[in-house]
């Protein structure tokens, strides 16, 4: 039986968007608090297998630098076997040339778990995750290593009507 674990990222969060691993910095987002944004996108996830998954979810902010992804779903083929252990914390960071989101993920598929963080860049109202290894908070790798790339579009959900901005 093949083991596979995949992630998000997204994400926002989460579901992931990264231009390389970045350290968190003094970034903020607005609006905060906000009930949030629907997440819709495609993530290519890899551990033992490589899959392209359709993802949906929901993210919200609590303060100018805290929030979480409180709903997330993987679908399409074997992707339905990926179980996200929610809630995933999110925080604004500096990525690439501007604002981004760090997503702290934890997913299980069959007998493997992939947990740690991925960084995504906010491009318009899309979080873009460039191919990256999911790193544990101590900087070590999951075993087996897991990777993610893709995007998640952000759409404000009522009563929030504002796009996400990171500064």
Short mmCIF file of C-alpha atoms in Angstrom, two decimals:
data_model
loop_
_atom_site.label_atom_id
_atom_site.label_comp_id
_atom_site.label_asym_id
_atom_site.label_seq_id
_atom_site.Cartn_x
_atom_site.Cartn_y
_atom_site.Cartn_z
CA UNK A 1 0.00 0.00 0.00
CA UNK A 2 1.50 3.32 -1.01
CA UNK A 3 1.72 6.04 1.57
CA UNK A 4 0.94 9.57 0.60
CA UNK A 5 0.41 12.79 2.41
CA UNK A 6 -0.37 16.06 0.83
CA UNK A 7 -1.06 19.52 1.82
CA UNK A 8 -2.34 22.37 1.16
CA UNK A 9 -1.28 24.97 1.45
CA UNK A 10 -2.92 26.98 1.26
CA UNK A 11 -4.17 27.52 2.06
CA UNK A 12 -5.23 30.19 2.62
CA UNK A 13 -4.17 30.05 3.46
CA UNK A 14 -3.56 28.03 2.88
CA UNK A 15 -3.77 27.24 2.00
CA UNK A 16 -0.67 28.12 0.71
CA UNK A 17 2.20 31.07 -2.15
CA UNK A 18 5.75 31.30 -1.56
CA UNK A 19 8.93 32.49 -3.11
CA UNK A 20 11.14 30.50 -0.78
CA UNK A 21 10.98 29.98 2.93
CA UNK A 22 10.70 33.33 4.67
CA UNK A 23 10.87 34.16 8.29
CA UNK A 24 7.87 35.85 9.79
CA UNK A 25 8.20 39.61 9.98
CA UNK A 26 6.29 42.61 11.20
CA UNK A 27 3.60 42.44 8.54
CA UNK A 28 -0.07 43.15 9.24
CA UNK A 29 -3.31 42.47 7.43
CA UNK A 30 -6.65 44.11 7.07
CA UNK A 31 -9.52 43.77 7.74
CA UNK A 32 -9.12 42.31 11.20
CA UNK A 33 -11.11 40.88 12.71
CA UNK A 34 -13.03 39.54 9.73
CA UNK A 35 -15.24 36.48 9.41
CA UNK A 36 -13.25 35.78 6.36
CA UNK A 37 -12.69 34.56 2.90
CA UNK A 38 -13.67 31.49 0.94
CA UNK A 39 -10.67 29.65 -0.50
CA UNK A 40 -10.84 27.94 -3.89
CA UNK A 41 -7.90 26.67 -5.88
CA UNK A 42 -5.61 23.89 -6.98
CA UNK A 43 -2.68 22.50 -5.03
CA UNK A 44 -0.14 20.06 -6.34
CA UNK A 45 0.87 17.97 -3.36
CA UNK A 46 3.59 15.37 -3.11
CA UNK A 47 4.97 12.96 -0.61
CA UNK A 48 5.15 9.38 -1.86
CA UNK A 49 2.73 10.18 -4.69
CA UNK A 50 2.26 13.41 -6.59
CA UNK A 51 -1.35 14.63 -6.89
CA UNK A 52 -3.18 17.64 -8.25
CA UNK A 53 -6.02 18.45 -5.84
CA UNK A 54 -8.92 20.84 -6.00
CA UNK A 55 -9.11 22.65 -2.67
CA UNK A 56 -11.81 24.65 -0.91
CA UNK A 57 -11.83 26.21 2.52
CA UNK A 58 -12.43 29.21 4.73
CA UNK A 59 -10.01 31.61 6.47
CA UNK A 60 -10.56 34.39 8.98
CA UNK A 61 -8.55 36.99 10.85
CA UNK A 62 -8.70 37.80 14.55
CA UNK A 63 -6.15 40.58 14.94
CA UNK A 64 -3.83 42.42 12.56
CA UNK A 65 -1.39 39.49 12.72
CA UNK A 66 -3.38 36.37 13.70
CA UNK A 67 -5.99 34.22 12.01
CA UNK A 68 -6.77 30.69 11.00
CA UNK A 69 -8.12 28.38 8.36
CA UNK A 70 -11.13 26.76 10.00
CA UNK A 71 -12.33 24.68 7.03
CA UNK A 72 -10.34 22.97 4.28
CA UNK A 73 -11.11 20.17 1.85
CA UNK A 74 -9.10 18.25 -0.75
CA UNK A 75 -10.98 16.63 -3.64
CA UNK A 76 -10.37 14.90 -6.94
CA UNK A 77 -9.27 11.28 -7.24
CA UNK A 78 -7.02 10.13 -4.40
CA UNK A 79 -7.05 13.66 -2.93
CA UNK A 80 -10.28 12.80 -1.09
CA UNK A 81 -8.21 10.59 1.22
CA UNK A 82 -6.28 13.57 2.61
CA UNK A 83 -7.52 14.64 6.04
CA UNK A 84 -6.67 18.12 7.31
CA UNK A 85 -6.31 18.38 11.09
CA UNK A 86 -7.80 21.85 11.58
CA UNK A 87 -7.64 24.70 12.63
CA UNK A 88 -4.50 25.87 10.82
CA UNK A 89 -2.97 29.07 12.17
CA UNK A 90 -2.12 31.78 9.63
CA UNK A 91 -0.02 34.91 9.98
CA UNK A 92 1.00 37.74 7.65
CA UNK A 93 4.65 37.70 6.51
CA UNK A 94 6.88 39.40 3.97
CA UNK A 95 7.36 37.15 0.91
CA UNK A 96 8.98 37.99 -2.42
CA UNK A 97 8.23 41.61 -3.14
CA UNK A 98 5.39 42.12 -0.70
CA UNK A 99 2.82 40.59 1.59
CA UNK A 100 2.30 36.93 2.12
CA UNK A 101 0.75 34.37 4.42
CA UNK A 102 2.40 31.66 6.50
CA UNK A 103 0.09 28.68 6.90
CA UNK A 104 0.76 26.19 9.71
CA UNK A 105 -0.58 22.91 8.32
CA UNK A 106 -1.20 19.41 9.58
CA UNK A 107 -2.56 16.78 7.17
CA UNK A 108 -2.83 13.01 7.22
CA UNK A 109 -3.15 10.56 4.36
CA UNK A 110 -3.16 6.84 5.05
CA UNK A 111 -0.33 6.27 7.54
CA UNK A 112 1.71 9.46 7.12
CA UNK A 113 1.35 12.92 8.56
CA UNK A 114 2.78 16.09 7.09
CA UNK A 115 2.95 19.04 9.44
CA UNK A 116 4.78 22.33 9.59
CA UNK A 117 4.42 25.51 7.60
CA UNK A 118 4.30 26.80 4.05
CA UNK A 119 4.57 30.39 2.85
CA UNK A 120 2.38 31.93 0.18
CA UNK A 121 2.56 35.26 -1.63
CA UNK A 122 -0.54 37.43 -1.90
CA UNK A 123 -0.95 38.35 -5.58
CA UNK A 124 -4.14 40.35 -6.03
CA UNK A 125 -6.70 38.20 -4.21
CA UNK A 126 -4.82 34.95 -4.76
CA UNK A 127 -2.36 33.22 -2.46
CA UNK A 128 0.33 31.68 -4.66
CA UNK A 129 2.50 28.87 -3.34
CA UNK A 130 5.69 28.26 -5.34
CA UNK A 131 6.97 24.68 -5.01
CA UNK A 132 8.34 24.24 -1.52
CA UNK A 133 9.04 21.62 1.09
CA UNK A 134 6.82 21.75 4.14
CA UNK A 135 9.16 22.61 6.99
CA UNK A 136 8.60 21.83 10.65
CA UNK A 137 8.83 24.77 13.03
CA UNK A 138 12.34 23.68 14.05
CA UNK A 139 13.40 23.75 10.37
CA UNK A 140 13.63 19.96 10.03
CA UNK A 141 11.96 17.88 7.31
CA UNK A 142 8.99 15.56 7.49
CA UNK A 143 9.79 11.91 6.79
CA UNK A 144 9.10 11.28 4.02
CA UNK A 145 9.48 14.86 2.81
CA UNK A 146 6.32 16.57 1.57
CA UNK A 147 5.94 19.38 -0.96
CA UNK A 148 3.23 21.73 -2.15
CA UNK A 149 2.67 24.28 -4.92
CA UNK A 150 -0.40 25.95 -6.36
CA UNK A 151 -2.85 28.68 -5.46
CA UNK A 152 -6.01 29.58 -3.58
CA UNK A 153 -8.31 32.41 -4.66
CA UNK A 154 -9.77 34.53 -1.85
CA UNK A 155 -13.40 35.67 -1.96
CA UNK A 156 -14.85 37.67 0.97
CA UNK A 157 -17.65 35.87 2.81
CA UNK A 158 -20.56 37.70 4.42
CA UNK A 159 -20.61 39.76 6.51
CA UNK A 160 -17.05 40.56 5.38
CA UNK A 161 -17.07 42.37 2.03
CA UNK A 162 -13.46 43.56 1.99
CA UNK A 163 -10.53 42.04 0.09
CA UNK A 164 -7.54 40.93 2.13
CA UNK A 165 -4.63 43.37 2.17
CA UNK A 166 -1.21 42.80 3.72
CA UNK A 167 1.13 45.67 4.54
#
